[in-house]
Coordinates of C-alpha atoms and ligand atoms in Angstrom, one line a residue:
M1 CA 103.6 129.0 108.6
P2 CA 106.3 129.6 106.0
T3 CA 105.4 131.4 102.7
I4 CA 105.1 129.0 99.9
T5 CA 105.9 129.8 96.3
A6 CA 103.4 127.9 94.1
Q7 CA 105.6 125.5 92.2
Y8 CA 102.9 123.5 90.5
P9 CA 100.1 125.8 89.2
S10 CA 97.7 123.0 88.3
P11 CA 98.1 119.6 89.8
H12 CA 97.9 116.5 87.6
V13 CA 95.0 114.3 88.6
F14 CA 95.9 110.7 88.0
C15 CA 93.4 107.9 87.8
G16 CA 94.2 105.2 90.3
T17 CA 92.9 102.4 88.2
N18 CA 94.8 103.3 85.0
E19 CA 98.1 101.5 84.7
L20 CA 99.7 104.2 82.6
D21 CA 98.7 106.8 85.1
I22 CA 100.1 104.8 88.0
A23 CA 103.4 104.4 86.1
T24 CA 103.6 108.1 85.4
A25 CA 102.8 109.0 88.9
A26 CA 105.3 106.5 90.3
K27 CA 108.0 108.0 88.0
A28 CA 107.2 111.5 89.2
L29 CA 107.6 110.3 92.8
R30 CA 110.8 108.6 92.1
D31 CA 112.1 111.7 90.3
G32 CA 111.5 113.8 93.4
H33 CA 108.0 115.4 92.9
L34 CA 105.4 115.6 95.6
L35 CA 102.4 113.4 94.9
A36 CA 99.4 112.6 97.0
F37 CA 97.9 109.1 96.9
P38 CA 95.1 107.2 98.6
T39 CA 95.7 104.6 101.3
E40 CA 93.2 102.6 103.3
T41 CA 93.6 105.2 106.1
V42 CA 93.9 108.7 104.7
Y43 CA 95.6 110.3 101.7
G44 CA 99.4 110.5 102.0
L45 CA 101.6 113.3 100.7
G46 CA 104.4 111.3 99.2
A47 CA 108.0 112.1 98.4
N48 CA 111.1 110.0 97.6
A49 CA 112.5 109.4 101.1
L50 CA 116.0 109.0 99.7
L51 CA 116.1 112.6 98.3
P52 CA 116.6 115.4 100.9
S53 CA 115.3 118.1 98.5
S54 CA 112.0 116.1 97.9
V55 CA 111.5 115.5 101.6
S56 CA 111.9 119.1 102.4
L57 CA 109.1 119.9 99.9
I58 CA 106.7 118.0 102.2
F59 CA 107.5 120.2 105.2
Q60 CA 107.1 123.3 103.0
A61 CA 103.9 122.3 101.4
K62 CA 102.2 121.3 104.6
G63 CA 103.7 124.0 106.8
R64 CA 104.9 121.1 109.1
P65 CA 107.4 121.7 111.9
S66 CA 110.7 120.1 111.0
D67 CA 111.0 118.1 114.2
N68 CA 108.0 116.0 113.4
P69 CA 109.2 112.9 111.6
L70 CA 107.5 111.2 108.7
I71 CA 106.2 107.6 108.1
V72 CA 108.2 105.7 105.4
H73 CA 105.9 103.6 103.1
V74 CA 107.1 100.6 101.2
S75 CA 105.3 97.9 99.3
S76 CA 106.7 94.8 100.9
L77 CA 108.9 93.4 103.7
S78 CA 111.6 92.7 101.1
D79 CA 111.8 96.4 100.3
I80 CA 112.6 97.1 104.0
S81 CA 115.6 94.7 103.8
F82 CA 116.6 95.8 100.3
H83 CA 116.8 99.4 101.4
N84 CA 118.4 98.5 104.8
L85 CA 115.9 100.5 106.7
T86 CA 116.0 98.6 110.0
P87 CA 118.1 95.8 111.5
P88 CA 116.4 92.3 111.1
L89 CA 112.9 92.5 112.7
T90 CA 112.6 91.3 116.3
P91 CA 110.2 88.3 116.9
L92 CA 107.5 90.7 118.1
A93 CA 107.8 93.0 115.1
A94 CA 107.9 90.0 112.8
R95 CA 104.7 88.6 114.3
L96 CA 102.9 92.0 114.0
A97 CA 104.1 92.4 110.4
A98 CA 102.9 88.9 109.5
A99 CA 99.4 89.6 111.0
F100 CA 98.8 93.3 110.1
W101 CA 100.9 94.2 107.0
P102 CA 99.9 95.2 104.5
G103 CA 97.4 97.3 106.6
P104 CA 96.8 100.3 108.8
L105 CA 99.7 99.7 111.2
T106 CA 102.8 101.8 111.5
M107 CA 105.8 100.4 113.5
V108 CA 108.4 102.7 114.9
L109 CA 111.6 100.6 114.8
P110 CA 115.3 101.2 115.4
M111 CA 116.8 102.6 112.1
S112 CA 119.6 100.7 110.5
R113 CA 122.9 102.7 110.3
H114 CA 123.0 101.6 106.7
A115 CA 119.7 103.3 105.9
R116 CA 120.1 106.1 103.3
L117 CA 117.0 108.0 104.2
A118 CA 117.1 111.8 104.0
A119 CA 117.8 113.1 107.6
A120 CA 114.6 115.1 107.7
V121 CA 112.5 111.9 107.4
T122 CA 113.3 110.8 110.9
A123 CA 113.9 114.4 112.2
G124 CA 117.2 113.3 113.7
L125 CA 115.7 110.4 115.7
P126 CA 117.5 107.0 115.8
S127 CA 114.2 105.3 114.9
V128 CA 112.1 105.1 111.7
A129 CA 108.3 104.7 111.3
L130 CA 107.4 102.1 108.7
R131 CA 104.1 101.1 107.0
I132 CA 103.1 98.8 104.2
P133 CA 99.6 100.1 103.1
K134 CA 97.0 97.7 101.8
H135 CA 95.0 100.0 99.5
P136 CA 95.6 98.5 96.0
V137 CA 96.4 102.0 94.5
A138 CA 99.0 102.7 97.2
A139 CA 100.4 99.2 96.8
A140 CA 100.7 99.5 93.0
L141 CA 102.3 102.9 93.2
L142 CA 104.8 102.0 95.9
A143 CA 105.8 98.8 94.0
K144 CA 106.3 100.8 90.8
A145 CA 108.2 103.7 92.5
A146 CA 110.6 101.1 94.0
V147 CA 112.0 103.6 96.5
P148 CA 110.9 104.2 100.1
I149 CA 108.2 106.9 100.1
A150 CA 107.9 109.4 103.0
A151 CA 104.3 110.4 103.4
P152 CA 102.4 112.3 106.1
S153 CA 98.7 112.8 105.8
A154 CA 98.1 115.1 102.8
N155 CA 96.5 118.0 104.6
L156 CA 97.8 121.4 105.5
S157 CA 99.2 121.2 109.1
G158 CA 96.4 121.8 111.5
R159 CA 93.5 120.6 109.2
P160 CA 91.7 117.3 109.3
S161 CA 93.4 114.5 107.3
P162 CA 92.1 114.1 103.7
T163 CA 90.0 111.1 102.7
T164 CA 89.3 112.2 99.1
A165 CA 91.3 113.7 96.3
Q166 CA 89.1 116.8 96.6
H167 CA 90.2 117.3 100.2
V168 CA 93.8 117.1 99.1
L169 CA 93.3 119.6 96.3
H170 CA 91.4 121.9 98.6
D171 CA 94.4 122.1 100.9
L172 CA 97.4 121.6 98.6
S173 CA 96.5 122.7 95.1
G174 CA 99.4 124.7 93.8
R175 CA 101.9 123.0 96.2
I176 CA 101.9 119.5 94.7
F177 CA 102.8 117.9 91.4
G178 CA 99.7 115.8 91.5
V179 CA 97.2 113.5 93.2
V180 CA 96.1 110.0 92.4
D181 CA 92.3 109.9 92.5
T182 CA 90.3 106.7 93.1
D183 CA 86.6 106.5 92.6
N184 CA 85.9 103.0 93.8
R185 CA 85.6 102.6 97.6
F186 CA 88.1 100.1 98.9
A187 CA 86.4 97.4 101.1
D188 CA 89.0 97.8 103.9
Q189 CA 88.9 101.7 104.0
C190 CA 89.1 102.9 107.6
G191 CA 89.3 106.7 107.1
L192 CA 91.4 107.4 110.2
E193 CA 95.2 107.4 110.4
S194 CA 97.1 104.2 111.1
T195 CA 97.7 102.8 114.6
V196 CA 101.3 103.8 115.5
V197 CA 103.3 101.5 117.8
D198 CA 106.7 102.1 119.3
L199 CA 108.8 98.9 119.2
T200 CA 112.2 100.6 119.7
D201 CA 112.4 99.1 123.2
P202 CA 111.4 95.4 122.8
A203 CA 110.7 95.2 126.6
H204 CA 108.2 98.1 126.5
P205 CA 106.1 98.2 123.4
A206 CA 103.6 101.1 123.3
V207 CA 100.7 102.4 121.2
L208 CA 101.5 105.9 120.3
R209 CA 98.4 106.6 118.3
P210 CA 95.1 104.6 118.3
G211 CA 93.8 103.4 114.9
A212 CA 91.8 100.7 113.3
I213 CA 94.1 98.0 114.7
S214 CA 93.3 97.9 118.4
A215 CA 95.6 97.4 121.4
A216 CA 93.8 94.1 122.1
Q217 CA 94.6 92.8 118.6
L218 CA 98.3 93.8 119.0
E219 CA 98.5 92.2 122.4
F220 CA 96.8 89.0 121.2
V221 CA 99.2 88.6 118.2
G222 CA 102.2 90.0 120.0
G223 CA 101.7 88.0 123.3
V224 CA 102.8 91.1 125.3
R225 CA 101.2 94.1 127.0
F226 CA 101.3 97.4 125.1
A227 CA 101.5 100.6 127.1
K228 CA 99.3 103.4 125.9
T229 CA 101.2 106.7 125.9
Q230 CA 99.4 109.5 127.6
D231 CA 98.4 112.6 125.7
N232 CA 99.9 115.8 127.1
T233 CA 103.1 114.1 128.1
Q234 CA 106.0 116.5 128.5
R235 CA 108.3 114.4 126.3
P236 CA 106.1 112.7 123.8
K237 CA 107.4 109.6 122.0
A238 CA 105.8 110.6 118.7
P239 CA 106.9 114.2 118.2
G240 CA 103.6 114.9 116.4
M241 CA 101.8 114.5 119.7
K242 CA 103.1 117.8 121.1
Y243 CA 101.5 119.9 118.3
R244 CA 98.2 121.6 118.4
H245 CA 95.7 119.3 116.8
Y246 CA 93.0 120.2 114.2
A247 CA 90.1 122.0 115.8
P248 CA 87.2 123.2 113.7
K249 CA 86.6 126.9 113.4
S250 CA 83.6 126.6 115.7
P251 CA 84.0 125.0 119.2
L252 CA 83.2 121.3 119.2
Q253 CA 81.6 119.5 122.1
V254 CA 81.3 115.7 122.3
V255 CA 77.8 114.8 123.5
E256 CA 77.6 111.3 124.9
K257 CA 74.1 111.7 126.5
D258 CA 71.2 114.1 126.7
L259 CA 71.5 115.3 123.1
A260 CA 68.0 116.8 123.2
N261 CA 68.8 118.9 126.3
Q262 CA 72.1 120.0 124.8
I263 CA 70.4 121.1 121.6
S264 CA 67.6 123.0 123.3
Y265 CA 70.0 124.6 125.8
N266 CA 72.3 125.9 123.0
L267 CA 69.3 127.0 120.8
G268 CA 67.9 128.8 123.8
Q269 CA 71.2 130.7 124.1
G270 CA 70.6 132.0 120.6
R271 CA 73.4 129.8 119.1
R272 CA 73.3 128.3 115.7
V273 CA 74.0 124.6 116.4
G274 CA 75.9 122.2 114.1
L275 CA 75.0 118.6 114.7
L276 CA 77.6 115.9 113.7
A277 CA 76.0 112.5 114.1
D278 CA 75.0 109.4 112.3
Q279 CA 72.5 109.7 109.5
Q280 CA 69.5 108.5 111.5
T281 CA 70.2 110.9 114.4
C282 CA 70.6 113.8 111.9
D283 CA 67.3 112.9 110.2
K284 CA 65.5 113.3 113.5
W285 CA 66.7 116.9 114.0
R286 CA 67.0 118.0 110.4
N287 CA 64.1 120.4 110.4
F288 CA 64.9 122.3 113.6
E289 CA 65.2 126.1 113.2
G290 CA 68.7 127.2 114.0
L291 CA 70.3 123.7 113.6
A292 CA 72.4 122.4 110.7
A293 CA 73.1 118.7 110.6
V294 CA 76.0 117.0 108.9
P295 CA 75.5 113.3 108.7
C296 CA 78.5 111.0 109.5
G297 CA 78.0 107.3 108.9
T298 CA 75.0 105.2 109.7
H299 CA 73.5 104.2 113.1
N300 CA 75.3 101.4 114.9
D301 CA 78.1 101.3 112.3
T302 CA 81.3 102.7 113.8
E303 CA 83.3 101.9 110.7
S304 CA 81.1 104.1 108.5
F305 CA 81.4 106.9 111.1
A306 CA 85.2 106.6 111.0
R307 CA 85.3 106.7 107.2
E308 CA 83.2 109.8 107.0
L309 CA 84.5 111.7 110.1
Y310 CA 87.1 113.9 108.4
G311 CA 84.8 114.8 105.5
A312 CA 82.1 115.8 108.1
L313 CA 84.6 117.9 110.1
R314 CA 85.7 119.7 106.9
A315 CA 82.0 120.5 106.1
F316 CA 81.8 122.5 109.4
D317 CA 84.8 124.5 108.1
G318 CA 82.7 125.3 105.0
E319 CA 84.2 122.7 102.7
G320 CA 82.7 120.3 100.2
P321 CA 79.1 119.3 99.2
L322 CA 77.8 119.2 102.8
A323 CA 79.3 122.6 103.8
V324 CA 77.5 124.5 106.5
Q325 CA 78.3 128.1 107.6
N326 CA 78.1 130.3 110.6
I327 CA 77.9 127.6 113.3
D328 CA 78.4 128.8 116.9
I329 CA 78.8 125.3 118.4
I330 CA 79.2 121.8 117.0
L331 CA 77.6 119.0 119.0
A332 CA 79.3 115.7 118.0
V333 CA 77.5 112.5 118.9
P334 CA 80.0 109.6 118.9
P335 CA 79.0 106.2 117.7
I336 CA 77.7 103.7 120.3
S337 CA 80.7 101.4 120.4
V338 CA 83.9 103.4 121.2
Q339 CA 85.6 101.0 123.6
D340 CA 88.2 99.4 121.3
G341 CA 89.8 99.5 117.8
I342 CA 88.3 102.0 115.3
G343 CA 85.8 103.2 118.0
E344 CA 88.6 104.2 120.3
A345 CA 90.3 105.9 117.4
V346 CA 87.1 107.8 116.6
M347 CA 86.8 109.0 120.2
N348 CA 90.5 110.0 120.3
R349 CA 90.1 112.2 117.2
L350 CA 86.8 113.7 118.4
R351 CA 88.3 114.5 121.8
K352 CA 91.3 116.2 120.0
A353 CA 89.0 118.2 117.8
A354 CA 87.1 119.2 121.0
A355 CA 90.2 120.1 122.9
G356 CA 91.9 121.8 120.0
G357 CA 94.6 123.6 121.9
N358 CA 95.8 120.5 123.8
L359 CA 99.3 119.1 123.3
N360 CA 98.2 116.2 121.2
H361 CA 98.4 116.7 117.4
M362 CA 99.2 113.7 115.2
Ligands
LIG1 O1 97.7 106.4 108.2 C1 98.7 107.0 108.3 O2 99.6 106.8 109.2 C2 99.0 108.2 107.3 C3 99.1 107.5 105.9 C4 99.4 108.5 104.8 O3 100.1 106.5 106.0 N1 100.1 109.0 107.6 C5 100.1 109.8 108.7 O4 101.3 110.5 108.9 O5 99.2 109.9 109.5 P1 101.4 111.7 109.9 O6 102.7 112.3 109.5 O7 100.2 112.6 109.7 O8 101.5 111.1 111.3 C6 102.6 110.3 111.6 C7 102.8 110.3 113.1 C8 103.3 111.6 113.7 O9 102.7 111.9 114.9 C9 104.8 111.4 113.9 O10 105.3 112.2 115.0 C10 104.9 110.0 114.2 O11 103.9 109.3 113.4 N2 106.2 109.4 113.9 C11 106.8 109.3 112.7 N3 108.1 108.9 112.8 C12 108.3 108.6 114.1 C13 109.4 108.1 114.9 N4 110.5 107.8 114.3 N5 109.2 108.0 116.2 C14 108.0 108.3 116.8 N6 107.0 108.8 116.1 C15 107.1 109.0 114.8
LIG2 MG1 98.8 114.0 110.0

């Protein structure tokens, strides 16, 4: 990781519901500062995508490899045409945009040769990843900034994505101009990164990263089959897939059945066990000697599990109010429904946290 000189000793914390704060934060973004902001997926680390010097700050602050391109965020479809980011949308892209934007969908599209994006945004690829977020704070900020905003998740490379301003400050304090905080929970919060689809070849659309919008929804609206790219592919379509993904400091094992056996086996080996599971499951095991439980969502509610997953993973690294220490193994119990949509995305992130060293970072 490159050495960072702290440029911003104490980050400004802006209030997401204060109009003046949004205007000040938007001006800072436009002027080239790094600013983290909430979206309905995770916090983004934003920079003016038209300014090479700002975009390079993102890579420095995160310690992100320069061949991993960034998602460009705008507030509306008309911003996309105003800034000439792509040629006119194909019928498939237009149908997906009408159904899922604003929302947790990122479309990788051919980039227009008239686009004026800093080269580092697309890491030299002929395509550009675009998203229009739905979170009202992100929407207001992007509308006010009135420039395309490049924004990866606002974590240090290799850490779980942030879902609170505190997570952002924990990772990036001293490296960013500010963060927009938001206290009220947005109704459509998903807590995991957006679904990324590749539409660069209209005949072969593909899901590059699962998220809250499922392949089934995409196929229903698009009227076409979407391939699912395989992890560990030698030439990944999304360059981020080849990087090592976040893995907690302690090994993590996904436990789909026989939790009681797994717990007693590990305790019997003299290990201190961390349990990551829904609140009700954690309550059952809370008083066991040698076991520390970090609740994640409520039983039978996959959405709540997804919203709380990154906070729970951070707790196992000793961060935040639920922090636990000195865990030898984390047993993660996935929610019951993991077949499609947000459940599939949860499983994808848990498997990556378990594999750690695999070629599958996003
Ligand atoms: O929900 C999200 O998508 C969040 C919020 C902030 O919008 N952003 C996010 O960005 O997760 P990031 O950088 O952590 O993940 C973006 C992924 C990376 O795997 C990257 O390689 C891929 O999208 N990507 C970006 N541009 C691409 C392109 N032109 N072609 C293929 N993949 C691309
Ligand atoms: Mg990320």
